[in-house]
């Protein structure tokens, strides 16, 4: 069982650290049929969740990240880990991870383009990822949250 | 008259099997076990009152307090694969020296051999172990106390043994059922749920008896479909 938990954590962290593992091509999102929902495995549902999150963030749609990231947290604490996830829970979990990865990929080390700092272009974002990011999102007070607010929560503005 | 049960052993068997009509395949073996004196000198006096005469309807009355022996003997006979001779030998041996290693082995071995039928009817291996354990117990008397049921617990009546009647009142193509069930299970394993359901539906339609395993697999498929539905609804909500 120990190994399972370690495995689950590894899967989780590999998603957070490896930028190139982001499902950049979420083409399957528009092709998914209802029939395929009985066939997908947990990993595919998680990827679907990641894609849903990315699509939402791109389209300025709001996400319920408390629910999603609580799922990541529960999964971490659950003895059976990934095995006990339902299909819906896998999607939710993927959404949380997709959001964190998307924000990290887009903003980390990027220069802050804010009028306030026009005179100083040495200010960049430093974004949280992994467990810390999950914990931040779990503790949001509002039910649904948009891209700018998520970035504000996950990323600090620091001198380069 | 006070020392015997009012109901005959056949009446008692009808009650246990919840039927008004015992098929010959069960009635004849019971007659051999309860009424025939040959090869029964050790166990029969513990169950049947031989001294009572003049009751035309009940020539072999059961001793008072020994009515459970009919149910127990039906169970043992069923577990011994309906082998009447073997059942009598077992009863003789039990009456003489209680449960023995030999019959313990025999019961276990037969449980393995009859796996097709046991599997379809929901005879649970644990229950067979429990029966053996009960037979081994010094507290237990096969001719007086009640053996646990070998069948998967029926919620309304945990000691139900009526599936024995099912097994002996029809000619049941166990192998055909098992083959079809296994096909459904393969489809299930390959996530071809529609095909699995179709095989199970036809099997249930054709089966002359209730098949608990089929019901269990159907339930599993329904759970998976409900889970997919829930995820699909959420997915749609997020897309729109």
JSON list of C-alpha atoms in Angstrom, two decimals, chain A residues 10-137:
[
{"chain": "A", "resi": 10, "resn": "UNK", "atom": "CA", "xyz": [4.75, 10.51, -8.09]},
{"chain": "A", "resi": 11, "resn": "UNK", "atom": "CA", "xyz": [2.04, 10.65, -10.72]},
{"chain": "A", "resi": 12, "resn": "UNK", "atom": "CA", "xyz": [0.80, 13.84, -9.19]},
{"chain": "A", "resi": 13, "resn": "UNK", "atom": "CA", "xyz": [4.19, 15.52, -8.92]},
{"chain": "A", "resi": 14, "resn": "UNK", "atom": "CA", "xyz": [5.31, 14.46, -12.37]},
{"chain": "A", "resi": 15, "resn": "UNK", "atom": "CA", "xyz": [2.25, 16.25, -13.69]},
{"chain": "A", "resi": 16, "resn": "UNK", "atom": "CA", "xyz": [3.18, 19.35, -11.76]},
{"chain": "A", "resi": 17, "resn": "UNK", "atom": "CA", "xyz": [6.82, 19.54, -12.69]},
{"chain": "A", "resi": 18, "resn": "UNK", "atom": "CA", "xyz": [6.95, 18.41, -16.26]},
{"chain": "A", "resi": 19, "resn": "UNK", "atom": "CA", "xyz": [5.63, 21.17, -18.44]},
{"chain": "A", "resi": 20, "resn": "UNK", "atom": "CA", "xyz": [5.75, 19.15, -21.62]},
{"chain": "A", "resi": 21, "resn": "UNK", "atom": "CA", "xyz": [3.40, 16.61, -20.15]},
{"chain": "A", "resi": 22, "resn": "UNK", "atom": "CA", "xyz": [0.54, 19.05, -20.27]},
{"chain": "A", "resi": 23, "resn": "UNK", "atom": "CA", "xyz": [-2.01, 17.77, -22.76]},
{"chain": "A", "resi": 24, "resn": "UNK", "atom": "CA", "xyz": [-1.29, 20.54, -25.18]},
{"chain": "A", "resi": 25, "resn": "UNK", "atom": "CA", "xyz": [-3.43, 18.92, -27.78]},
{"chain": "A", "resi": 26, "resn": "UNK", "atom": "CA", "xyz": [-6.84, 18.66, -26.24]},
{"chain": "A", "resi": 27, "resn": "UNK", "atom": "CA", "xyz": [-8.40, 17.87, -29.58]},
{"chain": "A", "resi": 28, "resn": "UNK", "atom": "CA", "xyz": [-10.13, 14.82, -28.15]},
{"chain": "A", "resi": 29, "resn": "UNK", "atom": "CA", "xyz": [-12.21, 17.08, -25.97]},
{"chain": "A", "resi": 30, "resn": "UNK", "atom": "CA", "xyz": [-14.59, 17.83, -28.81]},
{"chain": "A", "resi": 31, "resn": "UNK", "atom": "CA", "xyz": [-14.63, 14.27, -30.08]},
{"chain": "A", "resi": 32, "resn": "UNK", "atom": "CA", "xyz": [-15.49, 12.47, -26.86]},
{"chain": "A", "resi": 33, "resn": "UNK", "atom": "CA", "xyz": [-18.70, 10.51, -27.11]},
{"chain": "A", "resi": 34, "resn": "UNK", "atom": "CA", "xyz": [-20.94, 9.30, -24.34]},
{"chain": "A", "resi": 35, "resn": "UNK", "atom": "CA", "xyz": [-20.09, 5.69, -25.20]},
{"chain": "A", "resi": 36, "resn": "UNK", "atom": "CA", "xyz": [-16.42, 6.33, -24.56]},
{"chain": "A", "resi": 37, "resn": "UNK", "atom": "CA", "xyz": [-17.20, 7.32, -21.00]},
{"chain": "A", "resi": 38, "resn": "UNK", "atom": "CA", "xyz": [-17.66, 3.69, -20.00]},
{"chain": "A", "resi": 39, "resn": "UNK", "atom": "CA", "xyz": [-14.37, 2.80, -21.66]},
{"chain": "A", "resi": 40, "resn": "UNK", "atom": "CA", "xyz": [-11.97, 5.48, -20.43]},
{"chain": "A", "resi": 41, "resn": "UNK", "atom": "CA", "xyz": [-9.62, 4.61, -17.61]},
{"chain": "A", "resi": 42, "resn": "UNK", "atom": "CA", "xyz": [-8.89, 6.84, -14.64]},
{"chain": "A", "resi": 43, "resn": "UNK", "atom": "CA", "xyz": [-5.85, 8.40, -16.27]},
{"chain": "A", "resi": 44, "resn": "UNK", "atom": "CA", "xyz": [-7.85, 9.33, -19.34]},
{"chain": "A", "resi": 45, "resn": "UNK", "atom": "CA", "xyz": [-10.52, 10.94, -17.17]},
{"chain": "A", "resi": 46, "resn": "UNK", "atom": "CA", "xyz": [-7.83, 12.94, -15.44]},
{"chain": "A", "resi": 47, "resn": "UNK", "atom": "CA", "xyz": [-6.48, 14.12, -18.79]},
{"chain": "A", "resi": 48, "resn": "UNK", "atom": "CA", "xyz": [-9.99, 15.03, -19.79]},
{"chain": "A", "resi": 49, "resn": "UNK", "atom": "CA", "xyz": [-10.26, 17.06, -16.61]},
{"chain": "A", "resi": 50, "resn": "UNK", "atom": "CA", "xyz": [-6.98, 18.82, -17.38]},
{"chain": "A", "resi": 51, "resn": "UNK", "atom": "CA", "xyz": [-8.26, 19.70, -20.83]},
{"chain": "A", "resi": 52, "resn": "UNK", "atom": "CA", "xyz": [-11.56, 20.94, -19.43]},
{"chain": "A", "resi": 53, "resn": "UNK", "atom": "CA", "xyz": [-9.68, 23.21, -17.06]},
{"chain": "A", "resi": 54, "resn": "UNK", "atom": "CA", "xyz": [-7.41, 24.56, -19.81]},
{"chain": "A", "resi": 55, "resn": "UNK", "atom": "CA", "xyz": [-10.40, 25.19, -22.09]},
{"chain": "A", "resi": 56, "resn": "UNK", "atom": "CA", "xyz": [-12.20, 27.00, -19.30]},
{"chain": "A", "resi": 57, "resn": "UNK", "atom": "CA", "xyz": [-9.19, 29.15, -18.45]},
{"chain": "A", "resi": 58, "resn": "UNK", "atom": "CA", "xyz": [-8.62, 30.04, -22.09]},
{"chain": "A", "resi": 59, "resn": "UNK", "atom": "CA", "xyz": [-12.25, 31.03, -22.50]},
{"chain": "A", "resi": 60, "resn": "UNK", "atom": "CA", "xyz": [-12.30, 33.07, -19.32]},
{"chain": "A", "resi": 61, "resn": "UNK", "atom": "CA", "xyz": [-14.76, 30.69, -17.72]},
{"chain": "A", "resi": 62, "resn": "UNK", "atom": "CA", "xyz": [-14.85, 30.23, -13.98]},
{"chain": "A", "resi": 63, "resn": "UNK", "atom": "CA", "xyz": [-13.97, 26.99, -12.24]},
{"chain": "A", "resi": 64, "resn": "UNK", "atom": "CA", "xyz": [-15.01, 25.40, -8.96]},
{"chain": "A", "resi": 65, "resn": "UNK", "atom": "CA", "xyz": [-11.50, 24.66, -7.78]},
{"chain": "A", "resi": 66, "resn": "UNK", "atom": "CA", "xyz": [-12.31, 24.01, -4.14]},
{"chain": "A", "resi": 67, "resn": "UNK", "atom": "CA", "xyz": [-14.20, 20.88, -5.08]},
{"chain": "A", "resi": 68, "resn": "UNK", "atom": "CA", "xyz": [-11.56, 19.81, -7.60]},
{"chain": "A", "resi": 69, "resn": "UNK", "atom": "CA", "xyz": [-8.56, 20.36, -5.40]},
{"chain": "A", "resi": 70, "resn": "UNK", "atom": "CA", "xyz": [-10.23, 18.76, -2.38]},
{"chain": "A", "resi": 71, "resn": "UNK", "atom": "CA", "xyz": [-10.37, 15.68, -4.57]},
{"chain": "A", "resi": 72, "resn": "UNK", "atom": "CA", "xyz": [-6.58, 15.80, -5.01]},
{"chain": "A", "resi": 73, "resn": "UNK", "atom": "CA", "xyz": [-6.18, 16.18, -1.29]},
{"chain": "A", "resi": 74, "resn": "UNK", "atom": "CA", "xyz": [-8.54, 13.30, -0.53]},
{"chain": "A", "resi": 75, "resn": "UNK", "atom": "CA", "xyz": [-6.77, 11.16, -3.04]},
{"chain": "A", "resi": 76, "resn": "UNK", "atom": "CA", "xyz": [-3.50, 11.89, -1.29]},
{"chain": "A", "resi": 77, "resn": "UNK", "atom": "CA", "xyz": [-4.88, 10.87, 2.07]},
{"chain": "A", "resi": 78, "resn": "UNK", "atom": "CA", "xyz": [-6.87, 7.92, 0.86]},
{"chain": "A", "resi": 79, "resn": "UNK", "atom": "CA", "xyz": [-5.28, 4.59, 1.56]},
{"chain": "A", "resi": 80, "resn": "UNK", "atom": "CA", "xyz": [-6.25, 3.22, -1.84]},
{"chain": "A", "resi": 81, "resn": "UNK", "atom": "CA", "xyz": [-5.36, 6.41, -3.68]},
{"chain": "A", "resi": 82, "resn": "UNK", "atom": "CA", "xyz": [-6.16, 6.49, -7.32]},
{"chain": "A", "resi": 83, "resn": "UNK", "atom": "CA", "xyz": [-7.88, 3.09, -7.27]},
{"chain": "A", "resi": 84, "resn": "UNK", "atom": "CA", "xyz": [-10.83, 4.34, -5.29]},
{"chain": "A", "resi": 85, "resn": "UNK", "atom": "CA", "xyz": [-11.56, 7.34, -7.52]},
{"chain": "A", "resi": 86, "resn": "UNK", "atom": "CA", "xyz": [-14.79, 7.43, -9.47]},
{"chain": "A", "resi": 87, "resn": "UNK", "atom": "CA", "xyz": [-14.85, 8.69, -13.03]},
{"chain": "A", "resi": 88, "resn": "UNK", "atom": "CA", "xyz": [-16.23, 12.06, -11.99]},
{"chain": "A", "resi": 89, "resn": "UNK", "atom": "CA", "xyz": [-13.69, 12.37, -9.20]},
{"chain": "A", "resi": 90, "resn": "UNK", "atom": "CA", "xyz": [-10.91, 11.64, -11.71]},
{"chain": "A", "resi": 91, "resn": "UNK", "atom": "CA", "xyz": [-12.15, 14.47, -13.94]},
{"chain": "A", "resi": 92, "resn": "UNK", "atom": "CA", "xyz": [-12.28, 16.84, -10.96]},
{"chain": "A", "resi": 93, "resn": "UNK", "atom": "CA", "xyz": [-8.80, 15.83, -9.87]},
{"chain": "A", "resi": 94, "resn": "UNK", "atom": "CA", "xyz": [-7.53, 16.44, -13.41]},
{"chain": "A", "resi": 95, "resn": "UNK", "atom": "CA", "xyz": [-9.11, 19.87, -13.42]},
{"chain": "A", "resi": 96, "resn": "UNK", "atom": "CA", "xyz": [-7.23, 20.93, -10.32]},
{"chain": "A", "resi": 97, "resn": "UNK", "atom": "CA", "xyz": [-3.93, 19.68, -11.71]},
{"chain": "A", "resi": 98, "resn": "UNK", "atom": "CA", "xyz": [-4.64, 21.15, -15.15]},
{"chain": "A", "resi": 99, "resn": "UNK", "atom": "CA", "xyz": [-5.32, 24.55, -13.64]},
{"chain": "A", "resi": 100, "resn": "UNK", "atom": "CA", "xyz": [-2.15, 24.58, -11.56]},
{"chain": "A", "resi": 101, "resn": "UNK", "atom": "CA", "xyz": [-0.03, 23.45, -14.50]},
{"chain": "A", "resi": 102, "resn": "UNK", "atom": "CA", "xyz": [-1.61, 25.93, -16.88]},
{"chain": "A", "resi": 103, "resn": "UNK", "atom": "CA", "xyz": [-1.04, 28.86, -14.57]},
{"chain": "A", "resi": 104, "resn": "UNK", "atom": "CA", "xyz": [2.52, 27.74, -13.89]},
{"chain": "A", "resi": 105, "resn": "UNK", "atom": "CA", "xyz": [3.28, 27.26, -17.54]},
{"chain": "A", "resi": 106, "resn": "UNK", "atom": "CA", "xyz": [1.90, 30.64, -18.51]},
{"chain": "A", "resi": 107, "resn": "UNK", "atom": "CA", "xyz": [3.07, 32.90, -15.74]},
{"chain": "A", "resi": 108, "resn": "UNK", "atom": "CA", "xyz": [6.06, 31.48, -13.91]},
{"chain": "A", "resi": 109, "resn": "UNK", "atom": "CA", "xyz": [9.13, 33.67, -14.56]},
{"chain": "A", "resi": 110, "resn": "UNK", "atom": "CA", "xyz": [7.08, 35.80, -16.93]},
{"chain": "A", "resi": 111, "resn": "UNK", "atom": "CA", "xyz": [7.43, 39.52, -16.58]},
{"chain": "A", "resi": 112, "resn": "UNK", "atom": "CA", "xyz": [4.55, 41.23, -14.80]},
{"chain": "A", "resi": 113, "resn": "UNK", "atom": "CA", "xyz": [2.87, 43.46, -17.35]},
{"chain": "A", "resi": 114, "resn": "UNK", "atom": "CA", "xyz": [1.09, 45.80, -15.10]},
{"chain": "A", "resi": 115, "resn": "UNK", "atom": "CA", "xyz": [0.89, 49.56, -15.47]},
{"chain": "A", "resi": 116, "resn": "UNK", "atom": "CA", "xyz": [1.91, 49.96, -11.89]},
{"chain": "A", "resi": 117, "resn": "UNK", "atom": "CA", "xyz": [5.33, 48.57, -12.71]},
{"chain": "A", "resi": 118, "resn": "UNK", "atom": "CA", "xyz": [5.90, 50.29, -16.02]},
{"chain": "A", "resi": 119, "resn": "UNK", "atom": "CA", "xyz": [9.12, 51.83, -14.77]},
{"chain": "A", "resi": 120, "resn": "UNK", "atom": "CA", "xyz": [10.44, 48.55, -13.47]},
{"chain": "A", "resi": 121, "resn": "UNK", "atom": "CA", "xyz": [10.56, 45.61, -15.81]},
{"chain": "A", "resi": 122, "resn": "UNK", "atom": "CA", "xyz": [12.48, 43.39, -13.43]},
{"chain": "A", "resi": 123, "resn": "UNK", "atom": "CA", "xyz": [9.41, 42.10, -11.70]},
{"chain": "A", "resi": 124, "resn": "UNK", "atom": "CA", "xyz": [8.31, 38.59, -12.55]},
{"chain": "A", "resi": 125, "resn": "UNK", "atom": "CA", "xyz": [5.76, 36.06, -11.36]},
{"chain": "A", "resi": 126, "resn": "UNK", "atom": "CA", "xyz": [6.88, 33.19, -9.20]},
{"chain": "A", "resi": 127, "resn": "UNK", "atom": "CA", "xyz": [4.12, 30.59, -9.13]},
{"chain": "A", "resi": 128, "resn": "UNK", "atom": "CA", "xyz": [3.36, 27.80, -6.74]},
{"chain": "A", "resi": 129, "resn": "UNK", "atom": "CA", "xyz": [2.92, 24.26, -7.90]},
{"chain": "A", "resi": 130, "resn": "UNK", "atom": "CA", "xyz": [2.44, 20.80, -6.46]},
{"chain": "A", "resi": 131, "resn": "UNK", "atom": "CA", "xyz": [1.01, 20.22, -3.01]},
{"chain": "A", "resi": 132, "resn": "UNK", "atom": "CA", "xyz": [1.38, 23.83, -1.95]},
{"chain": "A", "resi": 133, "resn": "UNK", "atom": "CA", "xyz": [-0.67, 25.06, -4.91]},
{"chain": "A", "resi": 134, "resn": "UNK", "atom": "CA", "xyz": [-3.35, 22.46, -4.19]},
{"chain": "A", "resi": 135, "resn": "UNK", "atom": "CA", "xyz": [-3.59, 23.63, -0.61]},
{"chain": "A", "resi": 136, "resn": "UNK", "atom": "CA", "xyz": [-3.92, 27.27, -1.70]},
{"chain": "A", "resi": 137, "resn": "UNK", "atom": "CA", "xyz": [-6.77, 26.45, -4.08]}
]
